[in-house]
Amino acid sequence: MADNLPTEFDVVVVGTGLPESIIAAACARSGQRVLHVDSRNYYGGNWASFSFSGLLSWIKENQQKTDLNDESEDWRKLILEDEEAIPLSSKDKTIQHVEDFCFGDQDSAEGVEEAGALPKLPVFGAPGAQGVSAASEETPTAEGISLGSEQSPAAEGAEKENPAAESPAEEPQSPEAEQAPGSEPGAAPGDGAGTAPGTGAAPSAASGESAPEPAKTETAPSENAAQEPKKITYSQIVREGRRFNIDLVSKLLYSRGLLIDLLIKSNVSRYAEFKNATRVLAFREGKVEQVPCSRADVFNSRQLTMVEKRMLMKFLTFCLDYEQHPEEYQDYESSTFAQFLQTRKLTPSLQHFILHSIAMVSETESSTLEGLQSTKKFLQCLGRYGNTPFLFPLYGQGEIPQCFCRLCAVFGGIYCLRHAVRCLVLDRASGRCKAIVDHFGQRINANYFIVEDSYLSESTCTNVCYRQISRAVLITDQSVLNTDSEQQVSILTVPPLEQGRAAVCVIELCSSTMTCMKDTYLVHLTCPSTKTAREDLEPVVQKLFNVNTEKETENEELEKPRVLWAVYFNMRDSSGVEKSSYAGLPSNVYVCSGPDSALGNDCAVKQAETIFREMFPTEEFCPPPPNPEDIIYDEDEIEPEESGLNNSPETKPESSAEESSSGDGAAVTKEE
């Protein structure tokens, strides 16, 4: 199939992570010819989401130390005398120290098949059915927030009653199906593609009808849940593996952050839905407690005295316009934010809440200005979609890169998964990169090349000093803080347990986020690495959860959520690396970094926009797509049956958006 690829493009993008996908979408939207390739057979790279079986395959692949030195280098014969080759790496070395643990009876899962899966295929991640919808198994309807594809940033709405007002199935086809010679339809991260809205097969969007009832049955609080959690076995997790969408990188979206603004501006928001993070938690004196952060939360809080409520509101009001009162903080600019808080007549509990759960900055390293900026950002994001500043994409973070890939494909981008690139071809005379050579030996010419950091060879990265991220993913049987409602999306910052360690960000997801099976929770832990992921994060896991098997559990551990399964791994953090650190890269080759350790996605969006503007300084970055009514068709393209145009994929989304504006869709235009 590679023989059918065109040989001339404007932009070639290698890797399908979030920054690369945004750049590919922006380039295609501005009229550039884009080829987007990835040697993996799933979208997202280190930003991907996997079903449970897909994640097990990913773990197995990263635990194996394969030697690829014996690969053929026949492609070197294609390099001419006046050219030079810059080899690319054929092995992803960004993941290290992968350790997984099952705390149940793993033998009981032998012979258990994943519900809804097709027979296994001889490719990585194949246990999940490609393009098969999990909706056939009474999948609960996702009830999420639509960002409102046609609203201005000031008018994006509140949480929608109708989760399926806009059906991705009616949109132009997904990147896998649209001009994608190297991919198979529905090949999404971990082959959990059947449940991914970015692929047009979301259970919540299958019919386009309002069906909140299944979601309500799942979100209704269980009377017995607080008393005793249901017993979940490993075999159940394996059988229900397609209900899981497990992110490699754990992030939330600030409701007024750069990524939300870009999703709305580019109209990519119509390809995804989101759920509001329902609560912000704190870990203090060995206990987990909820942090009041909005005005309503503060005044309804029972854990704060009336004096503390006044103190907190006064300080938060100051933080919203701290720039107008420099006399309040300029004497403490050289101090840490923690030291500044001690001068503000705040109680120790309020200082803890502000430092670790609102500003979420380091106690020993963050300056006063950094703390004030972070607090202001948190407060500005409150109230746009709910009582916390954060949104989480239904079906996982891995949906976001796919959404931008889809936009690129709609505007003519060509996608090839399982398509390795052997080298970049450098023209000696001009010093610019002129082509790539793929694993079929085909030369593909372009003007600009975007390469994800993990594809660069060791010789290119000799002078690069990488940081590492420690990650853990847990499947648990109950929440870290039980309340009347089981369906909570929580963020918790655990302060360093000992000096020299970093704070740990914990994100707990419930089943209504479509990332785990019913009666379980998916817990993500993230921090900058000081040691291996297990050494960094296991002490926190032991503080919050019961990691013993049932037989070994002691009485004091019974109150904690039980860990059913866990995986630890270290991921390379290539953010912040200057291009000059890479050896021998031409000026028209741009490097995109993998995920960083920050909670938000601002780094990826800034990087994508910076690279795009360097390539095309006169073009607008991801402008809104044109309305179908404004598209002028050439006479040769108009079919005799003009009525068929009204049913085209391009026009349906707009009509469905208009239809949804009546009834429950009105919530989209309402500012909370």
XYZ file of C-alpha atoms in Angstrom:
672
model
C 0.000 0.000 0.000
C 2.930 2.324 0.550
C 3.589 2.237 -3.194
C 0.393 4.229 -3.625
C 1.557 7.042 -1.345
C 2.235 10.345 -3.043
C 5.901 11.302 -3.018
C 5.429 15.056 -2.567
C 4.078 16.742 0.569
C 4.396 20.107 2.232
C 4.703 18.704 5.754
C 5.615 15.226 7.037
C 4.790 14.541 10.697
C 6.361 11.547 12.460
C 4.520 10.563 15.662
C 0.889 11.031 16.704
C 1.285 12.560 20.179
C -0.662 15.662 21.170
C 1.769 18.377 19.907
C 2.328 16.585 16.590
C -1.413 16.037 16.098
C -2.192 19.702 16.764
C 0.485 20.782 14.263
C -0.795 18.309 11.649
C -4.342 19.635 12.071
C -3.190 23.266 11.871
C -1.148 22.590 8.721
C -3.947 20.698 6.960
C -6.428 23.398 7.960
C -4.199 26.057 6.362
C -4.140 24.133 3.075
C -0.824 22.270 3.388
C -0.425 18.709 2.109
C 0.211 16.643 5.234
C 1.492 13.097 5.679
C 1.161 11.878 9.282
C 2.899 8.574 10.107
C 3.564 6.529 13.230
C 5.511 3.286 13.595
C 3.075 2.173 16.307
C -0.307 0.670 15.467
C -2.235 3.067 17.696
C -2.689 6.810 17.909
C -1.209 9.016 20.609
C 2.269 7.648 21.354
C 2.881 8.300 25.060
C -0.400 10.247 25.167
C -2.432 7.134 24.272
C -5.205 5.346 26.158
C -5.545 1.558 26.275
C -8.132 -1.036 27.085
C -7.009 -3.388 29.861
C -5.831 -6.060 27.438
C -4.140 -3.413 25.300
C -2.287 -2.100 28.348
C -1.137 -5.627 29.258
C 0.277 -5.959 25.741
C 1.968 -2.569 26.054
C 3.478 -3.625 29.406
C 4.774 -6.867 27.928
C 6.341 -5.051 24.980
C 8.107 -2.537 27.232
C 9.354 -5.213 29.618
C 11.018 -7.126 26.788
C 14.538 -6.028 25.895
C 14.612 -6.610 22.165
C 17.761 -6.071 20.150
C 17.065 -4.453 16.810
C 20.664 -4.020 15.666
C 20.315 -6.786 13.104
C 17.761 -4.839 11.072
C 18.469 -4.421 7.396
C 20.040 -1.136 6.356
C 19.325 -1.476 2.645
C 17.839 2.007 2.756
C 21.400 3.429 2.907
C 21.806 2.505 -0.759
C 19.121 5.059 -1.590
C 21.195 7.960 -0.257
C 22.977 9.855 -3.067
C 26.525 11.232 -2.969
C 25.419 14.808 -2.351
C 23.103 13.696 0.464
C 23.506 12.668 4.061
C 21.263 10.402 6.154
C 20.150 11.150 9.703
C 19.022 7.732 11.025
C 15.926 7.562 13.195
C 15.481 5.165 16.103
C 13.449 2.004 15.539
C 13.027 1.289 19.267
C 11.067 3.458 21.698
C 13.257 3.962 24.772
C 11.083 6.471 26.589
C 9.526 3.926 28.984
C 11.561 2.237 31.732
C 11.178 0.252 34.971
C 7.768 -1.206 34.120
C 6.398 -3.306 36.999
C 2.824 -4.609 37.256
C 1.151 -6.325 40.205
C -2.097 -8.229 40.654
C -3.454 -8.300 44.205
C -6.124 -10.886 43.466
C -6.146 -14.475 42.251
C -4.518 -14.161 38.836
C -4.903 -17.902 38.104
C -8.666 -17.455 38.129
C -8.363 -15.338 34.967
C -6.782 -18.091 32.884
C -8.929 -18.817 29.869
C -11.162 -15.790 30.496
C -11.804 -13.852 27.289
C -12.434 -10.158 27.006
C -16.108 -9.490 26.313
C -16.706 -8.112 22.835
C -13.201 -8.922 21.556
C -12.491 -10.430 18.162
C -10.120 -13.401 17.780
C -6.561 -12.354 18.498
C -4.511 -10.965 15.627
C -0.728 -11.313 15.255
C -0.083 -7.623 15.925
C 0.554 -5.745 19.144
C -2.578 -4.753 20.984
C -4.819 -6.919 18.823
C -6.953 -8.540 21.552
C -9.370 -5.639 21.331
C -11.776 -5.750 18.429
C -10.888 -3.182 15.802
C -13.880 -1.021 15.056
C -16.248 -3.142 17.162
C -18.484 -1.122 19.426
C -18.813 -2.098 23.047
C -22.328 -0.734 22.890
C -23.476 -4.268 22.186
C -22.892 -5.081 25.862
C -25.326 -2.701 27.519
C -22.663 -0.053 27.798
C -23.829 2.784 30.069
C -24.400 6.020 28.224
C -21.714 8.620 28.840
C -23.140 11.813 30.233
C -20.684 14.621 29.657
C -20.086 18.272 28.919
C -20.024 19.476 25.336
C -17.861 22.549 24.899
C -20.268 23.994 22.378
C -18.792 23.991 18.882
C -20.563 27.171 17.800
C -20.386 29.207 20.982
C -18.050 32.073 21.651
C -15.551 31.521 24.469
C -17.751 33.650 26.719
C -20.819 31.577 26.049
C -19.682 27.981 26.324
C -22.126 26.248 28.401
C -22.833 24.233 31.388
C -23.148 20.487 31.694
C -25.450 19.036 29.057
C -28.442 16.914 29.908
C -28.240 15.167 26.570
C -24.934 13.338 26.124
C -25.490 12.582 22.468
C -26.748 15.812 20.943
C -23.967 15.714 18.385
C -23.105 12.334 16.988
C -19.492 11.787 15.936
C -20.799 8.955 13.792
C -22.382 11.586 11.553
C -19.201 13.594 11.202
C -16.658 13.227 8.402
C -14.849 9.965 8.847
C -12.104 9.416 11.382
C -8.399 9.565 10.509
C -8.233 5.790 10.344
C -10.798 5.683 7.564
C -9.984 8.908 5.736
C -7.056 8.576 3.339
C -5.171 6.287 5.714
C -3.263 3.793 3.582
C -1.142 2.460 6.403
C -3.822 1.942 9.021
C -6.823 -0.221 9.669
C -10.254 1.225 10.425
C -10.774 1.694 14.125
C -7.186 0.984 15.165
C -7.171 3.156 18.238
C -5.059 3.051 21.369
C -4.969 -0.412 22.817
C -7.584 -1.387 20.252
C -10.174 -0.002 22.600
C -11.328 1.783 19.477
C -14.854 0.535 19.800
C -15.492 2.905 22.672
C -13.571 5.915 21.439
C -15.585 8.968 20.371
C -12.644 10.116 18.268
C -13.222 7.125 16.010
C -16.920 7.716 15.540
C -17.960 4.612 17.469
C -18.867 5.997 20.858
C -21.712 4.162 22.534
C -23.094 7.513 23.694
C -23.233 8.777 20.123
C -24.360 5.654 18.323
C -27.959 6.734 17.971
C -27.860 10.503 18.448
C -30.796 10.203 20.836
C -31.080 11.467 24.358
C -30.699 8.473 26.646
C -29.748 9.611 30.110
C -31.465 6.704 31.855
C -28.579 4.179 31.683
C -26.179 6.827 33.009
C -28.526 7.623 35.867
C -28.701 4.013 36.930
C -24.920 3.973 37.141
C -24.498 7.321 38.842
C -27.209 6.764 41.419
C -25.616 6.445 44.839
C -25.656 2.932 46.185
C -26.903 2.551 49.733
C -24.602 -0.374 50.374
C -21.547 1.130 48.672
C -20.423 3.136 51.680
C -20.821 0.109 53.918
C -19.064 -2.554 51.927
C -17.642 -2.368 48.391
C -18.535 -5.081 45.921
C -15.957 -7.801 45.587
C -14.214 -7.469 42.217
C -12.026 -10.314 40.951
C -9.176 -10.179 38.446
C -11.143 -12.371 36.055
C -13.932 -9.759 36.054
C -11.396 -7.048 35.182
C -10.101 -9.168 32.293
C -13.616 -9.969 31.080
C -14.676 -6.316 31.257
C -11.338 -5.087 29.887
C -12.922 -3.082 27.100
C -14.669 -0.882 29.642
C -11.238 0.463 30.618
C -9.541 3.353 28.847
C -6.269 3.699 30.722
C -4.132 6.765 30.003
C -0.355 6.548 29.815
C -0.176 10.174 30.913
C -2.539 11.607 33.499
C -3.728 15.171 32.978
C -6.761 17.392 33.441
C -7.879 20.305 31.295
C -8.126 23.744 32.910
C -11.531 25.103 31.895
C -9.906 28.361 30.736
C -6.643 26.791 29.652
C -4.992 26.947 26.247
C -6.206 23.500 25.168
C -9.882 24.203 25.904
C -9.614 27.512 24.041
C -8.010 25.738 21.069
C -10.627 22.962 21.062
C -13.400 25.558 20.929
C -11.721 27.863 18.421
C -10.912 25.065 15.961
C -14.287 23.353 16.494
C -12.453 20.142 17.405
C -14.545 20.154 20.592
C -17.422 18.575 18.642
C -15.425 15.338 18.430
C -15.257 14.852 22.222
C -17.182 15.267 25.437
C -15.923 16.056 28.901
C -16.798 15.503 32.508
C -16.251 18.090 35.211
C -13.865 17.138 37.999
C -16.265 17.120 40.915
C -13.973 17.725 43.885
C -10.521 18.828 44.984
C -9.076 16.835 47.889
C -6.240 17.306 50.366
C -4.152 14.801 52.337
C -3.438 16.196 55.777
C -2.477 14.520 59.040
C -2.953 11.108 57.487
C -6.520 11.782 56.312
C -8.148 12.681 53.008
C -10.560 15.621 53.151
C -12.385 17.783 50.636
C -11.106 21.291 49.932
C -13.654 24.094 49.610
C -12.513 26.150 46.636
C -15.556 27.917 45.177
C -17.497 30.586 47.054
C -20.417 28.180 47.543
C -18.096 25.439 48.815
C -16.463 27.790 51.307
C -19.739 28.962 52.842
C -21.229 25.434 52.868
C -18.135 23.877 54.410
C -18.543 22.276 57.827
C -14.820 21.748 58.331
C -14.010 25.484 58.442
C -14.937 27.861 61.224
C -16.635 31.147 60.377
C -13.363 32.982 61.012
C -11.488 30.623 58.645
C -14.127 31.148 55.969
C -13.600 34.913 56.129
C -9.803 34.488 56.076
C -9.951 32.190 53.050
C -12.366 34.368 51.061
C -10.326 37.482 51.791
C -7.096 35.839 50.602
C -8.654 34.313 47.468
C -10.201 37.679 46.564
C -6.738 39.266 46.890
C -5.198 36.593 44.627
C -7.650 37.342 41.817
C -6.191 40.840 41.359
C -2.887 40.607 43.187
C -1.140 42.594 40.422
C -3.144 45.651 41.510
C -1.701 45.445 45.030
C 2.082 44.976 44.680
C 2.626 46.444 48.143
C 1.039 43.297 49.585
C 3.656 40.894 48.215
C 6.702 42.760 46.819
C 8.605 42.401 50.106
C 8.256 38.623 49.775
C 9.153 38.170 46.101
C 12.400 36.444 47.047
C 10.603 34.196 49.549
C 8.791 30.941 48.866
C 5.015 30.952 48.543
C 4.796 28.857 51.725
C 6.694 31.551 53.646
C 4.435 34.244 52.194
C 1.317 32.362 53.341
C 2.653 32.321 56.899
C 2.583 36.138 56.905
C -1.073 36.310 55.838
C -2.635 35.321 59.186
C -3.970 32.061 57.794
C -4.478 28.986 59.948
C -2.244 25.941 59.252
C -5.117 24.065 57.604
C -5.861 26.983 55.256
C -2.166 27.306 54.383
C -2.115 23.594 53.539
C -5.252 23.820 51.361
C -3.971 26.850 49.439
C -0.425 25.573 48.949
C -1.111 21.961 47.977
C -4.679 21.856 46.635
C -5.362 25.283 45.087
C -1.994 26.663 43.968
C -0.547 23.104 43.757
C 3.049 24.345 43.933
C 6.186 23.157 45.699
C 6.493 24.031 49.373
C 10.267 24.534 49.172
C 10.917 25.708 45.608
C 8.026 27.839 44.331
C 8.355 31.600 44.713
C 5.659 33.928 45.979
C 4.854 35.136 42.447
C 4.595 31.571 41.111
C 2.182 30.701 43.909
C 0.046 33.787 43.307
C -0.067 33.134 39.563
C -1.087 29.504 40.093
C -3.772 30.483 42.609
C -5.167 33.104 40.241
C -5.259 30.592 37.361
C -7.148 28.117 39.562
C -9.696 30.749 40.634
C -10.235 32.108 37.108
C -11.149 28.626 35.898
C -13.802 28.116 38.578
C -17.445 28.237 37.550
C -17.075 27.957 33.795
C -18.300 24.359 33.704
C -18.715 23.540 37.388
C -17.452 24.031 40.916
C -13.871 23.005 40.101
C -11.500 24.384 37.438
C -10.946 21.042 35.704
C -12.445 18.949 32.914
C -11.632 15.371 31.980
C -12.311 13.948 28.480
C -14.700 11.011 28.427
C -12.861 7.822 27.355
C -9.520 9.233 28.479
C -6.824 11.737 27.583
C -5.935 9.647 24.518
C -9.053 10.987 22.803
C -7.594 14.481 22.407
C -4.755 13.648 19.951
C -7.225 11.553 17.937
C -9.624 14.489 17.709
C -6.929 16.682 16.137
C -5.892 13.826 13.832
C -9.482 13.651 12.719
C -9.537 17.346 11.861
C -6.351 16.888 9.855
C -7.870 13.945 7.957
C -11.051 15.909 7.215
C -8.882 18.556 5.510
C -6.950 16.054 3.406
C -4.231 14.730 5.708
C -3.039 11.198 4.968
C -2.513 8.797 7.881
C -0.309 5.711 8.073
C 0.055 3.711 11.270
C 2.600 0.863 11.532
C 4.678 2.913 9.119
C 8.282 3.292 10.270
C 10.644 5.974 8.971
C 14.262 4.861 8.608
C 15.976 8.209 8.135
C 15.813 11.871 7.252
C 17.611 12.785 4.025
C 19.772 15.904 4.277
C 20.856 17.886 1.227
C 24.550 18.729 1.781
C 24.489 21.859 -0.407
C 21.550 23.622 1.245
C 21.856 22.034 4.678
C 18.117 21.384 4.694
C 16.174 18.153 5.031
C 14.599 17.213 1.723
C 12.965 13.803 2.258
C 12.362 10.790 4.438
C 12.947 7.128 3.596
C 10.325 4.764 5.005
C 10.621 1.062 5.846
C 9.492 0.150 2.323
C 12.424 2.079 0.885
C 10.182 4.796 -0.555
C 11.489 8.376 -0.610
C 8.900 10.981 0.315
C 9.816 14.634 -0.245
C 8.565 17.568 1.814
C 9.398 21.129 2.819
C 9.046 20.691 6.588
C 9.438 17.745 8.945
C 8.016 17.324 12.457
C 9.563 14.503 14.502
C 8.566 13.352 17.982
C 11.549 13.166 20.342
C 11.350 9.378 20.877
C 12.113 8.778 17.173
C 15.503 10.494 17.325
C 18.562 8.267 17.554
C 21.012 8.201 20.460
C 23.655 9.929 18.337
C 21.281 12.862 17.747
C 20.405 13.097 21.461
C 23.936 12.716 22.869
C 23.940 16.170 24.476
C 20.322 16.113 25.668
C 19.664 15.837 29.395
C 16.234 14.328 29.974
C 14.071 14.397 33.061
C 11.821 11.492 34.004
C 8.210 11.188 35.175
C 7.143 8.547 37.684
C 3.729 7.057 36.933
C 1.446 4.555 38.605
C -2.007 3.337 37.574
C -4.214 1.504 40.055
C -7.565 -0.234 39.769
C -9.314 0.002 43.161
C -12.630 -1.136 44.610
C -13.734 2.130 46.242
C -12.982 5.846 46.408
C -10.284 7.435 48.561
C -13.093 9.511 50.110
C -16.536 7.920 50.170
C -19.554 10.222 49.921
C -23.237 9.848 49.048
C -22.371 9.746 45.344
C -20.138 7.041 43.929
C -19.533 8.954 40.709
C -16.781 11.392 41.637
C -13.810 12.666 39.644
C -11.250 13.768 42.209
C -7.848 15.416 42.222
C -5.629 15.059 45.281
C -2.131 16.419 45.895
C -0.099 14.458 48.440
C 2.725 16.573 49.922
C 6.239 15.052 49.913
C 6.431 12.297 52.534
C 10.138 12.963 53.042
C 12.608 15.716 52.199
C 13.958 15.718 48.666
C 10.859 14.120 47.176
C 8.240 15.801 45.008
C 4.533 16.135 45.748
C 2.411 13.433 44.103
C -0.639 14.314 42.001
C -3.428 11.739 42.340
C -6.380 11.715 39.934
C -9.209 9.307 40.710
C -11.698 8.483 37.958
C -15.103 6.822 38.347
C -16.894 4.586 35.856
C -19.012 7.427 34.414
C -15.845 8.830 32.816
C -15.914 5.685 30.625
C -12.402 4.760 31.760
C -13.172 1.805 34.054
C -15.813 -0.835 34.745
C -18.657 -0.310 37.189
C -17.851 -0.665 40.908
C -14.174 0.148 40.311
C -12.073 3.312 40.253
C -9.071 4.133 38.101
C -6.390 5.985 40.046
C -3.458 7.783 38.380
C -0.400 8.903 40.361
C 2.211 11.224 38.837
C 5.318 13.038 40.067
C 8.738 14.120 38.744
C 11.138 11.200 39.209
C 13.842 11.016 41.837
C 14.167 7.205 41.663
C 12.215 4.470 39.913
C 8.455 4.939 39.685
C 7.790 2.236 42.243
C 10.249 3.722 44.746
C 8.763 7.205 44.245
C 5.081 6.276 44.397
C 4.677 3.091 46.420
C 4.932 4.939 49.795
C 2.005 7.162 48.750
C 0.023 4.155 47.525
C 0.544 2.453 50.885
C -0.645 5.575 52.737
C -3.868 5.853 50.749
C -4.737 2.262 49.855
C -4.792 -1.291 51.133
C -2.215 -3.170 49.045
C -2.421 -6.450 50.949
C -4.202 -9.512 49.650
C -7.532 -10.253 51.311
C -6.023 -12.894 53.621
C -3.279 -10.544 54.825
C -5.518 -7.522 55.431
C -5.450 -6.159 58.981
C -8.366 -4.413 60.639
C -6.961 -0.884 60.297
C -6.509 -1.444 56.554
C -10.134 -2.441 55.970
C -11.286 1.186 55.772
C -8.901 1.958 52.912
C -9.752 1.227 49.262
C -8.255 -2.075 48.165
C -5.888 -2.125 45.188
C -6.929 -4.833 42.734
C -4.192 -4.274 40.154
C -1.321 -1.808 39.717
C 1.413 -0.853 37.280
C 4.422 1.434 37.828
C 6.635 2.890 35.095
C 8.965 5.787 34.342
C 8.332 7.951 31.293
C 10.810 10.311 29.650
C 10.027 14.006 30.035
C 11.518 15.727 26.977
C 9.743 19.054 27.507
C 11.890 22.157 27.743
C 14.730 20.731 25.624
C 16.157 23.378 23.301
C 16.455 22.445 19.632
C 20.141 23.378 19.718
C 20.719 20.467 22.125
C 20.003 17.988 19.333
C 23.057 17.265 17.198
C 22.967 17.833 13.447
C 19.302 18.689 12.891
C 18.580 20.962 9.902
C 16.582 24.159 10.314
C 13.433 22.721 8.680
C 13.226 19.755 11.081
C 11.275 20.470 14.270
C 11.198 18.279 17.367
C 8.069 17.768 19.489
C 8.421 16.663 23.085
C 6.504 13.945 24.867
C 4.264 14.571 27.891
C 5.534 16.692 30.780
C 4.801 16.253 34.487
C 2.480 19.288 34.750
C -1.224 18.808 35.403
C -2.386 20.782 32.358
C -1.617 20.685 28.634
C -0.329 24.236 28.103
C 3.194 23.083 27.244
C 1.992 20.946 24.310
C -0.258 23.677 22.913
C 2.416 26.376 23.195
C 4.965 24.128 21.497
C 2.604 23.281 18.638
C 1.702 26.925 18.019
C 5.360 28.058 18.184
C 6.455 25.456 15.613
C 3.518 26.226 13.312
C 4.243 29.962 13.368
C 7.912 29.353 12.581
C 6.914 27.356 9.503
C 3.984 29.505 8.338
C 4.213 32.955 9.960
C 1.439 34.450 7.819
C -1.132 31.702 8.415
C -3.698 31.635 11.224
C -3.215 28.873 13.763
C -6.171 26.430 13.712
C -8.903 28.817 12.522
C -12.536 27.730 12.811
C -13.657 25.520 9.905
C -16.055 27.109 7.419
C -19.783 26.608 7.758
C -21.097 24.095 5.191
C -23.435 26.779 3.862
C -20.416 28.912 2.951
C -18.636 26.196 0.940
C -18.671 26.876 -2.814
C -18.605 23.659 -4.850
C -17.122 23.481 -8.351
C -19.707 22.725 -11.009
C -17.855 19.521 -11.937
C -18.111 18.262 -8.349
C -21.873 18.777 -7.989
C -23.761 15.521 -8.463
C -26.996 15.490 -10.462
C -28.918 14.492 -7.296
C -28.394 17.679 -5.335
C -30.506 16.361 -2.487
C -27.611 14.078 -1.632
C -25.580 17.105 -0.582
C -27.921 17.726 2.325
C -27.058 14.314 3.746
C -23.311 14.680 3.421
C -21.195 14.178 6.518
C -20.026 17.769 6.359
C -23.513 19.231 6.770
C -24.941 16.903 9.387
C -22.987 18.098 12.410
C -24.181 21.644 11.947
C -27.828 20.639 11.630
C -27.589 18.382 14.666
C -26.054 21.246 16.615
C -28.950 23.463 15.646
C -31.479 20.809 16.600
C -29.813 20.375 19.960
C -30.165 24.084 20.673
C -33.789 23.422 21.561
C -34.632 21.463 24.672
C -31.716 20.227 26.703
C -29.232 21.590 24.174
C -30.043 25.041 25.516
C -27.766 24.288 28.418
C -24.820 24.557 26.052
C -25.367 28.265 25.518
C -25.946 29.016 29.157
C -23.053 30.420 31.215
C -22.913 28.877 34.684
